[in-house]
Short mmCIF file of C-alpha atoms in Angstrom, two decimals:
data_model
loop_
_atom_site.label_atom_id
_atom_site.label_comp_id
_atom_site.label_asym_id
_atom_site.label_seq_id
_atom_site.Cartn_x
_atom_site.Cartn_y
_atom_site.Cartn_z
CA MET Q 16 15.51 -30.11 35.76
CA ALA Q 17 13.68 -26.81 35.56
CA PRO Q 18 10.11 -26.49 34.17
CA GLY Q 19 10.42 -25.69 30.45
CA SER Q 20 13.64 -27.50 29.87
CA ASP Q 21 13.75 -29.91 26.88
CA THR Q 22 14.53 -32.99 28.91
CA ALA Q 23 12.28 -34.46 31.51
CA VAL Q 24 13.40 -37.91 31.95
CA ILE Q 25 13.26 -39.94 34.85
CA SER Q 26 15.68 -42.17 34.22
CA VAL Q 27 17.48 -45.09 34.01
CA GLY Q 28 17.85 -47.81 36.00
CA THR Q 29 16.39 -50.93 36.64
CA ARG Q 30 13.26 -52.63 36.89
CA CYS Q 31 10.79 -50.24 38.24
CA ASP Q 32 7.16 -50.54 38.53
CA VAL Q 33 5.93 -47.63 36.88
CA ARG Q 34 2.98 -46.86 38.80
CA ARG Q 35 1.61 -43.57 39.84
CA LEU Q 36 3.34 -41.00 41.80
CA PRO Q 37 0.91 -39.94 44.46
CA PRO Q 38 -0.29 -36.51 43.33
CA GLY Q 39 0.35 -34.38 46.30
CA CYS Q 40 3.55 -36.04 47.40
CA HIS Q 41 7.12 -35.31 46.75
CA GLY Q 42 10.35 -36.76 47.94
CA PRO Q 43 13.75 -35.55 49.07
CA PRO Q 44 16.51 -35.28 46.58
CA SER Q 45 18.62 -38.32 46.09
CA PRO Q 46 22.24 -38.42 47.09
CA SER Q 47 23.22 -37.57 43.54
CA GLY Q 48 20.86 -34.56 43.52
CA VAL Q 49 19.00 -35.62 40.42
CA TRP Q 50 15.52 -35.51 41.80
CA GLN Q 51 13.61 -32.29 41.48
CA GLY Q 52 10.10 -31.39 42.14
CA LEU Q 53 7.81 -30.18 39.23
CA ASP Q 54 4.63 -28.35 40.29
CA VAL Q 55 1.75 -29.98 38.58
CA PRO Q 56 -1.48 -28.03 37.95
CA ASP Q 57 -4.43 -29.26 40.11
CA PRO Q 58 -6.59 -29.95 37.01
CA LEU Q 59 -3.94 -32.35 35.68
CA VAL Q 60 -3.42 -34.01 39.03
CA SER Q 61 -7.15 -34.49 39.51
CA ARG Q 62 -7.62 -36.20 36.17
CA THR Q 63 -5.50 -39.23 36.62
CA ALA Q 64 -6.61 -42.69 37.51
CA PRO Q 65 -4.90 -45.35 39.51
CA GLY Q 66 -1.90 -46.32 37.67
CA GLU Q 67 -1.84 -44.77 34.38
CA SER Q 68 -4.53 -42.44 33.42
CA ARG Q 69 -3.02 -39.39 34.89
CA LEU Q 70 0.40 -39.16 33.89
CA SER Q 71 1.02 -39.30 37.35
CA THR Q 72 3.74 -41.69 37.80
CA TRP Q 73 3.68 -44.99 36.62
CA VAL Q 74 6.88 -46.20 38.00
CA SER Q 75 5.99 -48.75 40.46
CA GLY Q 76 9.36 -48.18 42.05
CA LEU Q 77 9.00 -44.65 43.01
CA GLY Q 78 8.52 -44.61 46.56
CA ARG Q 79 6.86 -41.99 48.80
CA PRO Q 80 9.15 -40.75 51.57
CA ALA Q 81 8.83 -42.40 54.84
CA GLY Q 82 6.17 -40.65 56.97
CA ALA Q 83 4.53 -38.90 53.99
CA GLY Q 84 1.31 -39.83 52.33
CA PHE Q 85 -1.63 -42.08 52.56
CA ALA Q 86 -4.04 -41.77 55.28
CA PRO Q 87 -5.88 -45.10 55.28
CA LYS Q 88 -9.57 -45.34 55.21
CA ALA Q 89 -11.06 -46.50 58.50
CA GLY Q 90 -10.94 -50.16 58.79
CA VAL Q 91 -8.47 -50.71 56.07
CA ASN Q 92 -5.45 -51.66 58.19
CA ALA Q 93 -5.17 -48.95 60.70
CA PRO Q 94 -6.19 -45.32 61.16
CA GLY Q 95 -3.83 -42.46 60.87
CA GLY Q 96 -1.42 -41.13 58.25
CA VAL Q 97 -0.09 -37.78 57.28
CA PRO Q 98 -1.51 -35.93 54.37
CA CYS Q 99 0.84 -35.23 51.40
CA SER Q 100 2.38 -31.84 50.67
CA PRO Q 101 1.33 -29.84 47.64
CA PRO Q 102 1.31 -31.71 44.34
CA ARG Q 103 4.78 -32.39 42.96
CA ILE Q 104 6.19 -34.94 40.73
CA PRO Q 105 9.84 -36.02 40.90
CA VAL Q 106 11.83 -35.87 37.76
CA VAL Q 107 15.17 -37.12 36.93
CA PRO Q 108 16.81 -35.85 33.74
CA GLY Q 109 17.14 -38.71 31.38
CA GLY Q 110 14.52 -41.18 32.50
CA LEU Q 111 11.40 -42.79 31.23
CA PRO Q 112 8.02 -41.98 32.73
CA GLY Q 113 5.87 -44.16 34.58
CA PHE Q 114 7.74 -47.49 34.54
CA SER Q 115 9.80 -47.81 37.55
CA LYS Q 116 9.82 -50.76 39.60
CA GLU Q 117 7.76 -49.80 38.18
CA HIS Q 118 6.69 -46.44 39.58
CA GLU Q 119 3.95 -45.89 36.97
CA LEU Q 120 1.40 -41.47 33.04
CA GLY Q 121 -0.82 -38.92 32.52
CA VAL Q 122 -3.53 -36.55 31.67
CA ASN Q 123 -6.48 -38.71 31.08
CA VAL Q 124 -4.05 -41.39 31.07
CA ARG Q 125 -4.20 -42.84 34.42
CA PHE Q 126 -0.55 -43.32 35.16
CA ARG Q 127 0.51 -45.22 38.24
CA ARG Q 128 1.68 -43.08 40.95
CA ARG Q 129 4.16 -44.59 43.15
CA PRO Q 130 5.36 -42.94 46.31
CA GLN Q 131 8.63 -41.42 45.34
CA ARG Q 132 11.72 -42.76 46.50
CA ALA Q 133 15.09 -41.14 46.34
CA GLY Q 134 17.06 -44.39 46.05
CA VAL Q 135 19.05 -46.13 43.49
CA ARG Q 136 16.24 -48.22 41.98
CA ALA Q 137 13.84 -45.35 41.90
CA VAL Q 138 16.05 -43.45 39.55
CA ALA Q 139 15.58 -46.06 36.82
CA ALA Q 140 12.01 -46.57 37.36
CA VAL Q 141 11.09 -43.00 37.54
CA ALA Q 142 12.51 -42.36 34.24
CA VAL Q 143 9.76 -44.17 32.47
CA VAL Q 144 6.98 -42.93 34.66
CA ALA Q 145 8.02 -39.45 34.96
CA ALA Q 146 8.45 -39.02 31.41
CA LEU Q 147 4.93 -39.67 30.75
CA VAL Q 148 3.76 -37.68 33.64
CA VAL Q 149 5.73 -34.56 33.40
CA PRO Q 150 4.97 -33.44 29.89
CA LEU Q 151 1.21 -33.45 30.21
CA ALA Q 152 1.52 -31.86 33.50
CA VAL Q 153 3.46 -28.85 32.35
CA THR Q 154 2.45 -28.30 28.62
CA PRO Q 155 -0.70 -26.92 27.10
CA ALA Q 156 -0.75 -30.05 24.94
CA SER Q 157 -2.39 -31.76 27.78
CA ALA Q 158 -5.76 -30.58 26.76
CA ASP Q 159 -5.37 -31.95 23.25
CA THR Q 160 -4.54 -35.38 24.61
CA VAL Q 161 -7.77 -35.40 26.52
CA HIS Q 162 -9.79 -34.60 23.52
CA GLU Q 163 -7.98 -37.13 21.45
CA SER Q 164 -8.76 -39.92 24.02
CA ALA Q 165 -12.41 -39.06 23.88
CA ALA Q 166 -12.36 -39.32 20.08
CA VAL Q 167 -10.68 -42.79 20.32
CA ARG Q 168 -13.51 -44.02 22.36
CA GLN Q 169 -16.26 -42.65 20.12
CA ASP Q 170 -14.96 -43.45 16.62
CA GLY Q 171 -14.68 -47.23 16.72
CA THR Q 172 -12.17 -49.84 16.03
CA ALA Q 173 -10.75 -48.58 12.75
CA GLN Q 174 -10.19 -45.10 14.07
CA THR Q 175 -8.82 -46.53 17.33
CA ARG Q 176 -6.39 -48.75 15.50
CA ALA Q 177 -5.16 -45.68 13.37
CA HIS Q 178 -4.70 -43.55 16.43
CA LEU Q 179 -2.89 -46.12 18.40
CA ARG Q 180 -0.53 -46.86 15.45
CA GLU Q 181 0.13 -43.15 14.95
CA LEU Q 182 1.17 -42.81 18.63
CA ALA Q 183 3.30 -45.90 18.51
CA ARG Q 184 5.17 -44.62 15.44
CA LYS Q 185 5.58 -41.24 17.10
CA LEU Q 186 7.20 -42.81 20.08
CA VAL Q 187 9.72 -44.58 17.79
CA GLU Q 188 10.45 -41.41 15.88
CA GLU Q 189 11.04 -39.82 19.28
CA GLY Q 190 13.62 -42.41 20.40
CA VAL Q 191 11.86 -45.40 21.78
CA PRO Q 192 13.52 -48.50 20.22
CA GLY Q 193 10.28 -50.46 20.02
CA VAL Q 194 6.59 -50.40 20.81
CA ILE Q 195 3.94 -53.03 21.03
CA VAL Q 196 0.20 -52.22 21.57
CA ARG Q 197 -2.61 -54.78 21.89
CA VAL Q 198 -6.31 -54.08 22.63
CA ASP Q 199 -9.03 -56.71 22.96
CA GLY Q 200 -12.36 -55.09 23.31
CA GLY Q 201 -14.16 -58.37 23.68
CA HIS Q 202 -15.59 -58.34 20.24
CA GLY Q 203 -13.97 -59.14 16.88
CA ARG Q 204 -10.28 -59.56 16.38
CA PRO Q 205 -7.90 -57.77 18.81
CA VAL Q 206 -6.00 -54.68 17.62
CA GLU Q 207 -2.32 -55.70 17.51
CA ILE Q 208 0.48 -53.10 16.65
CA SER Q 209 4.25 -53.26 16.55
CA GLU Q 210 6.64 -50.54 15.54
CA GLN Q 211 10.41 -50.40 15.85
CA ALA Q 212 13.32 -48.23 14.98
CA ALA Q 213 15.24 -49.17 11.77
CA TRP Q 214 18.49 -49.71 13.62
CA THR Q 215 16.97 -52.43 15.86
CA LYS Q 216 15.95 -54.60 12.97
CA LYS Q 217 19.41 -56.13 12.67
CA ASP Q 218 18.68 -57.69 16.07
CA HIS Q 219 15.12 -58.73 15.78
CA ARG Q 220 11.86 -58.08 13.74
CA LEU Q 221 9.39 -57.03 16.43
CA ARG Q 222 5.96 -58.68 16.53
CA ALA Q 223 2.98 -58.07 18.82
CA ASP Q 224 3.16 -61.61 20.02
CA ASP Q 225 6.83 -61.51 21.15
CA GLU Q 226 7.72 -62.47 24.77
CA VAL Q 227 8.63 -59.66 27.06
CA ARG Q 228 9.70 -59.23 30.59
CA GLU Q 229 6.57 -58.27 32.57
CA ALA Q 230 8.51 -56.98 35.54
CA SER Q 231 6.29 -55.84 38.34
CA SER Q 232 3.09 -57.19 36.82
CA THR Q 233 4.51 -60.34 38.36
CA LYS Q 234 2.99 -59.32 41.47
CA THR Q 235 -0.50 -59.95 40.27
CA VAL Q 236 0.58 -63.54 39.44
CA MET Q 237 2.00 -64.06 42.99
CA ALA Q 238 -1.03 -62.59 44.75
CA THR Q 239 -3.19 -65.11 42.68
CA LEU Q 240 -1.01 -67.97 43.95
CA VAL Q 241 -1.33 -66.83 47.51
CA LEU Q 242 -5.17 -66.47 47.22
CA GLN Q 243 -5.33 -69.93 45.72
CA LEU Q 244 -3.72 -71.30 48.85
CA VAL Q 245 -5.84 -69.22 51.08
CA ALA Q 246 -8.94 -70.85 49.37
CA GLU Q 247 -7.29 -74.20 50.11
CA HIS Q 248 -6.89 -73.23 53.74
CA ARG Q 249 -3.10 -73.61 53.50
CA LEU Q 250 -2.44 -69.86 54.16
CA ALA Q 251 -4.42 -67.09 55.74
CA LEU Q 252 -4.12 -63.43 54.83
CA THR Q 253 -4.03 -62.70 58.55
CA ASP Q 254 -0.93 -65.01 59.00
CA PRO Q 255 2.04 -62.91 60.27
CA VAL Q 256 4.93 -63.34 57.89
CA GLY Q 257 7.03 -64.41 60.97
CA LYS Q 258 5.04 -67.61 61.11
CA TRP Q 259 6.46 -68.70 57.83
CA LEU Q 260 9.81 -66.95 57.72
CA PRO Q 261 10.80 -66.79 61.47
CA GLY Q 262 13.53 -64.08 62.17
CA GLN Q 263 13.83 -63.11 58.45
CA VAL Q 264 11.63 -60.10 58.26
CA ARG Q 265 11.77 -56.99 60.47
CA ASN Q 266 8.56 -56.73 62.47
CA GLY Q 267 7.63 -60.13 61.11
CA GLY Q 268 5.28 -60.74 64.06
CA ALA Q 269 3.26 -57.65 63.28
CA ILE Q 270 3.32 -57.82 59.34
CA THR Q 271 0.54 -60.00 57.86
CA LEU Q 272 0.42 -61.56 54.36
CA ARG Q 273 -2.22 -59.05 53.49
CA MET Q 274 0.08 -56.16 54.41
CA LEU Q 275 2.82 -57.63 52.19
CA LEU Q 276 0.40 -57.99 49.23
CA ASN Q 277 -1.10 -54.55 49.50
CA HIS Q 278 2.14 -52.66 50.35
CA THR Q 279 1.12 -51.54 53.85
CA SER Q 280 4.01 -53.37 55.69
CA GLY Q 281 6.42 -50.46 56.00
CA LEU Q 282 9.26 -52.53 54.74
CA PHE Q 283 12.23 -50.69 52.99
CA ASP Q 284 12.32 -51.35 49.24
CA TYR Q 285 15.38 -53.45 48.55
CA THR Q 286 15.89 -51.96 45.12
CA ASP Q 287 16.78 -48.64 46.85
CA ASP Q 288 19.94 -50.16 48.36
CA PRO Q 289 23.09 -49.17 46.37
CA ALA Q 290 24.45 -52.69 46.85
CA LEU Q 291 21.91 -53.90 44.37
CA ALA Q 292 22.82 -51.68 41.47
CA PRO Q 293 25.28 -54.21 39.82
CA ALA Q 294 22.57 -56.90 40.03
CA LEU Q 295 19.94 -54.45 38.60
CA THR Q 296 22.20 -53.48 35.66
CA GLY Q 297 23.24 -56.93 34.64
CA ARG Q 298 26.80 -56.57 35.79
CA ASP Q 299 26.59 -58.93 38.78
CA SER Q 300 26.60 -62.67 38.17
CA HIS Q 301 25.67 -63.45 41.74
CA VAL Q 302 21.97 -64.47 41.90
CA TRP Q 303 20.48 -62.91 45.14
CA THR Q 304 18.33 -65.26 47.11
CA SER Q 305 15.16 -64.08 49.04
CA THR Q 306 17.01 -64.85 52.26
CA GLU Q 307 19.94 -62.56 51.25
CA ILE Q 308 17.61 -59.78 50.09
CA LEU Q 309 15.55 -59.95 53.28
CA GLY Q 310 18.78 -59.88 55.32
CA LEU Q 311 19.83 -56.77 53.48
CA VAL Q 312 16.51 -55.04 54.11
CA SER Q 313 16.62 -55.94 57.83
CA GLY Q 314 19.55 -53.45 58.08
CA HIS Q 315 17.21 -50.63 57.12
CA PRO Q 316 14.65 -49.04 59.44
CA ALA Q 317 11.02 -49.54 58.78
CA LEU Q 318 9.25 -46.73 56.81
CA PHE Q 319 6.27 -46.74 59.23
CA GLU Q 320 4.49 -49.09 61.69
CA PRO Q 321 2.78 -52.02 59.87
CA GLY Q 322 -0.73 -51.28 58.57
CA THR Q 323 -0.60 -47.47 59.22
CA GLU Q 324 0.42 -46.22 55.74
CA TRP Q 325 0.88 -47.23 52.09
CA SER Q 326 4.25 -47.33 50.35
CA TYR Q 327 5.11 -49.53 47.35
CA SER Q 328 7.92 -51.89 48.16
CA ASN Q 329 9.31 -54.65 46.12
CA THR Q 330 10.57 -56.30 49.26
CA ASN Q 331 7.05 -57.22 50.11
CA TYR Q 332 6.86 -59.64 47.17
CA ILE Q 333 10.33 -61.12 47.84
CA ALA Q 334 8.85 -62.20 51.20
CA ILE Q 335 5.66 -63.41 49.60
CA GLY Q 336 7.70 -65.57 47.20
CA ALA Q 337 9.53 -67.17 50.09
CA VAL Q 338 6.36 -67.89 51.88
CA LEU Q 339 4.92 -69.58 48.81
CA GLU Q 340 7.87 -71.88 48.48
CA LYS Q 341 7.82 -72.63 52.16
CA ALA Q 342 4.00 -73.38 52.21
CA THR Q 343 4.12 -75.65 49.20
CA GLY Q 344 7.57 -77.15 49.03
CA LYS Q 345 7.71 -76.09 45.33
CA SER Q 346 9.63 -73.53 43.37
CA LEU Q 347 7.95 -70.38 42.12
CA ALA Q 348 8.65 -71.50 38.57
CA ALA Q 349 6.77 -74.81 39.23
CA LEU Q 350 3.83 -73.00 40.96
CA VAL Q 351 3.36 -70.59 38.00
CA ARG Q 352 3.60 -73.51 35.49
CA GLU Q 353 1.35 -75.83 37.36
CA ARG Q 354 -1.27 -73.40 38.72
CA ILE Q 355 -1.58 -70.72 35.99
CA ALA Q 356 0.30 -71.05 32.80
CA GLY Q 357 -0.38 -74.77 32.28
CA PRO Q 358 -4.07 -74.82 33.12
CA LEU Q 359 -4.80 -71.71 30.92
CA GLY Q 360 -2.55 -72.87 28.07
CA LEU Q 361 -0.30 -69.85 28.30
CA ARG Q 362 2.61 -71.25 26.30
CA HIS Q 363 4.71 -68.18 26.52
CA THR Q 364 4.23 -67.37 30.18
CA PHE Q 365 6.78 -68.58 32.71
CA TYR Q 366 8.80 -67.61 35.72
CA ALA Q 367 12.28 -66.76 34.63
CA THR Q 368 15.19 -68.17 36.67
CA GLY Q 369 17.85 -67.12 34.08
CA SER Q 370 18.38 -65.32 30.78
CA ALA Q 371 16.81 -67.90 28.52
CA TRP Q 372 13.64 -67.25 26.65
CA HIS Q 373 10.98 -69.82 25.59
CA GLY Q 374 10.26 -68.45 22.15
CA ARG Q 375 10.32 -65.23 19.90
CA HIS Q 376 11.01 -62.32 22.25
CA ALA Q 377 11.39 -58.58 22.04
CA HIS Q 378 14.83 -57.07 22.41
CA GLY Q 379 15.23 -54.49 25.07
CA TYR Q 380 17.66 -51.50 25.13
CA GLU Q 381 19.10 -48.78 27.35
CA PRO Q 382 21.33 -45.81 26.15
CA ASP Q 383 25.10 -46.60 26.29
CA ALA Q 384 27.18 -44.56 28.76
CA ALA Q 385 28.02 -41.91 26.18
CA HIS Q 386 24.29 -41.31 25.53
CA MET Q 387 22.99 -41.62 29.05
CA PRO Q 388 21.64 -38.37 30.36
CA ALA Q 389 24.30 -36.42 32.33
CA ASP Q 390 22.37 -36.52 35.70
CA VAL Q 391 22.01 -40.34 35.77
CA PRO Q 392 23.97 -41.69 38.81
CA GLU Q 393 27.32 -43.34 37.94
CA GLU Q 394 26.00 -46.72 39.21
CA PHE Q 395 23.29 -46.70 36.44
CA ARG Q 396 25.29 -45.45 33.47
CA ASN Q 397 26.70 -48.77 32.37
CA TYR Q 398 24.61 -51.77 31.50
CA ALA Q 399 25.92 -55.18 30.44
CA GLY Q 400 25.38 -56.27 26.93
CA PRO Q 401 26.35 -55.74 23.24
CA GLN Q 402 26.48 -52.01 22.06
CA HIS Q 403 25.51 -50.43 18.84
CA ASP Q 404 23.75 -47.36 17.63
CA GLY Q 405 24.21 -45.54 20.95
CA HIS Q 406 22.42 -48.21 22.94
CA VAL Q 407 23.21 -51.37 24.93
CA ASP Q 408 21.18 -54.45 24.05
CA VAL Q 409 20.12 -55.76 27.47
CA THR Q 410 18.02 -58.63 26.10
CA GLY Q 411 20.30 -61.30 27.50
CA ASP Q 412 20.85 -59.75 30.83
CA TYR Q 413 19.27 -61.50 33.77
CA VAL Q 414 18.57 -59.12 36.58
CA THR Q 415 20.03 -61.29 39.31
CA ALA Q 416 17.92 -59.73 42.12
CA ASP Q 417 14.65 -60.25 40.34
CA GLY Q 418 12.33 -62.74 41.94
CA ALA Q 419 8.75 -62.89 43.03
CA ASP Q 420 8.44 -59.11 42.44
CA ALA Q 421 9.44 -59.12 38.77
CA ALA Q 422 10.53 -62.42 37.19
CA VAL Q 423 7.54 -63.38 35.01
CA VAL Q 424 7.84 -63.43 31.13
CA SER Q 425 4.80 -63.35 28.98
CA THR Q 426 3.12 -61.90 25.87
CA ALA Q 427 0.42 -59.37 25.45
CA GLY Q 428 -1.96 -62.20 24.30
CA ASP Q 429 -1.17 -64.52 27.10
CA TRP Q 430 -1.65 -61.70 29.60
CA SER Q 431 -5.03 -60.92 28.24
CA ARG Q 432 -6.07 -64.52 28.70
CA PHE Q 433 -4.61 -64.52 32.28
CA TYR Q 434 -6.75 -61.34 33.06
CA GLY Q 435 -9.74 -62.94 31.58
CA ALA Q 436 -9.45 -66.02 33.77
CA LEU Q 437 -8.59 -64.12 36.82
CA MET Q 438 -11.53 -61.52 36.57
CA SER Q 439 -14.09 -64.11 35.61
CA GLY Q 440 -13.36 -66.39 38.58
CA ARG Q 441 -11.68 -69.19 36.82
CA LEU Q 442 -8.46 -68.86 38.92
CA LEU Q 443 -10.13 -67.76 42.20
CA PRO Q 444 -13.24 -68.43 44.12
CA ALA Q 445 -15.54 -65.32 44.53
CA ALA Q 446 -14.40 -64.65 48.16
CA GLN Q 447 -10.84 -64.61 47.24
CA LEU Q 448 -11.31 -62.42 44.11
CA ALA Q 449 -13.23 -60.01 46.36
CA GLN Q 450 -10.22 -59.84 48.70
CA MET Q 451 -7.86 -59.22 45.82
CA ARG Q 452 -10.15 -56.31 44.70
CA THR Q 453 -10.38 -54.79 48.12
CA THR Q 454 -8.06 -51.85 47.79
CA VAL Q 455 -6.15 -49.42 50.03
CA PRO Q 456 -6.26 -45.72 48.89
CA GLU Q 457 -2.75 -44.76 47.50
CA ASP Q 458 -3.36 -41.13 47.75
CA GLY Q 459 -5.52 -40.92 50.72
CA PRO Q 460 -9.22 -40.42 51.35
CA GLY Q 461 -11.14 -38.24 48.92
CA ASP Q 462 -8.82 -38.88 45.88
CA PRO Q 463 -11.00 -38.11 42.94
CA ASP Q 464 -9.28 -40.60 40.78
CA GLY Q 465 -10.01 -43.43 43.10
CA LEU Q 466 -6.45 -44.84 42.86
CA GLY Q 467 -6.16 -47.92 45.04
CA TYR Q 468 -3.95 -50.87 45.47
CA GLY Q 469 -5.49 -54.27 46.21
CA LEU Q 470 -3.67 -57.58 46.48
CA GLY Q 471 -1.18 -57.47 43.52
CA ILE Q 472 -3.37 -55.25 41.34
CA GLU Q 473 -4.29 -51.62 41.15
CA THR Q 474 -7.49 -49.81 40.25
CA ALA Q 475 -8.37 -46.34 38.89
CA GLN Q 476 -11.19 -44.26 37.64
CA THR Q 477 -10.47 -43.10 34.12
CA SER Q 478 -12.42 -40.71 31.82
CA CYS Q 479 -13.63 -43.83 29.99
CA GLY Q 480 -14.33 -46.22 32.89
CA THR Q 481 -12.90 -48.14 35.76
CA VAL Q 482 -9.82 -50.10 35.16
CA TRP Q 483 -7.66 -52.69 36.95
CA ASP Q 484 -3.98 -52.84 36.02
CA HIS Q 485 -0.40 -52.99 36.79
CA VAL Q 486 2.80 -51.50 35.35
CA GLY Q 487 6.19 -53.12 35.24
CA VAL Q 488 9.69 -51.92 34.45
CA VAL Q 489 13.10 -53.61 34.33
CA PRO Q 490 16.10 -52.61 32.18
CA GLY Q 491 15.01 -52.63 28.48
CA TYR Q 492 11.35 -53.48 29.21
CA ALA Q 493 8.50 -51.31 30.28
CA THR Q 494 5.00 -52.86 30.32
CA TYR Q 495 1.35 -51.83 31.16
CA ASN Q 496 -1.48 -54.31 31.38
CA VAL Q 497 -5.06 -53.26 31.94
CA THR Q 498 -8.48 -54.91 32.14
CA ASP Q 499 -12.13 -54.10 32.97
CA SER Q 500 -13.73 -55.64 35.98
CA THR Q 501 -14.97 -58.56 34.00
CA GLY Q 502 -11.75 -59.58 32.20
CA ARG Q 503 -13.53 -59.51 28.87
CA ARG Q 504 -11.90 -56.26 27.74
CA THR Q 505 -8.16 -56.04 28.07
CA ALA Q 506 -5.11 -54.11 26.71
CA ALA Q 507 -1.45 -53.82 26.98
CA PHE Q 508 1.56 -51.90 25.73
CA PHE Q 509 5.33 -52.41 25.81
CA PHE Q 510 8.26 -50.10 25.37
CA ALA Q 511 11.60 -51.63 24.53
CA THR Q 512 13.43 -49.41 27.00
CA SER Q 513 12.98 -47.91 30.53
CA THR Q 514 14.44 -44.63 29.53
CA LEU Q 515 12.60 -41.82 27.64
CA LEU Q 516 14.92 -39.03 26.70
CA THR Q 517 12.79 -36.15 25.51
CA ARG Q 518 9.82 -34.18 26.64
CA GLN Q 519 7.94 -35.04 23.55
CA ALA Q 520 8.44 -38.73 24.08
CA HIS Q 521 7.03 -38.30 27.56
CA GLN Q 522 3.99 -36.50 26.23
CA THR Q 523 3.37 -39.06 23.45
CA GLY Q 524 3.76 -41.88 25.93
CA ALA Q 525 1.19 -40.29 28.22
CA ALA Q 526 -1.26 -39.97 25.17
CA LEU Q 527 -0.71 -43.62 24.38
CA MET Q 528 -1.59 -44.75 27.84
CA ASP Q 529 -4.72 -42.52 27.74
CA ALA Q 530 -5.70 -43.93 24.33
CA VAL Q 531 -5.17 -47.52 25.40
CA ASN Q 532 -7.29 -47.09 28.54
CA CYS Q 533 -10.17 -45.73 26.48
CA ALA Q 534 -9.75 -48.33 23.68
CA VAL Q 535 -10.61 -50.99 26.25
CA PHE Q 536 -14.06 -49.50 26.33
CA ASP Q 537 -14.41 -48.72 22.59
#
């Protein structure tokens, strides 16, 4: 895609953590040739916060090429690292910004930037993330977005609600099937908004309290479970993963649980292996086990020596899930239910082991093959599910490769209560909460946005305050959850797709992320 073209999508695909694309890093073209670099003005790049406030990339799946990026701070895991090349953001025609396995938006909107990857899963994840990132980066409307976010912060709840609803409606007009926004500023009733396209109402009437697939936000839950076991002296962050999974993880003797949790292990991201494409698009009935996924990854070389760099990899949490089950003798579904959802009364939060939902749930969609952007790789052009109005309803799809990296289902309200309990110390002792919030710089020392990844959670400096968050993306579902350091102020939004098809939708998505971040501090 060339600058100035009408479509800046990242595209399609599968669950991607839409996190931020490290400003200053760019990746090689994918085998299909769909990745292209877009120069991003320094002012824009310097305005984003960890994960979403920048339009940077919020696709948690976008990976940084091996050997590029992140020079860790002294004492983090190890010295060294190679500075990134000039700021560039990958774009795949047809995708949604910020949500890739969740590669994660824009100008004042601190969008998660994930190291870009040129693999299969990156394509889908990038779509969400890039969409939000690119438009702000290349259009004069960016300045207006910044001014609007400041107004949101100053005008109070009524104006904030009106502005958020206006942005949600615009996104629907621009092709997003459905949007949910929830903001709880810690005083009064939360702002809850739901908007949907008319053609989706035959399937479901969207509500702000509907269950959604949280995708990569699952990582925050998994990290919480690990730290609970650390507090009970059943695990140690310094344990090599090989102690618990002997022979299953490459460099298992040198990779610690901490490195898995903060993405400094150097393990290849399994979602970038073409063999997983059918599983990631709902076309494979085989349920991949953690042993099978780790075995697949063992055939790929390490991205770097353990502890020397940072690169978002979903494989890390597949290994974490296997360790949790080995250490406790319980399933991940049981651990989430008994240690988090049950004690907190989260009736709509659970670890999914199939396609079944527990209550009212949002429908998720992807474009059908005829409406899929031309540059989307063949393996991601066909999703399983009923088709109508140019879309595939992927609500019933079970991504058979999803596990400890992306399997949790929840609601915006439940997630707000989870963040509140987590940040206030109800779920973790002070020492373990401090460990969770000890971050590794995603963009190297001196990053003005302070983007950092802790243990299953990210942080960023936005124009309105410091936030902690995570982005998640799987087919049909893109989520962003954010909190302040106390857990008393939270927000979330959801898109009923992982594919944004127009430049305007990207731009509006970035503005929404910006507005949500600032609304937390309203």
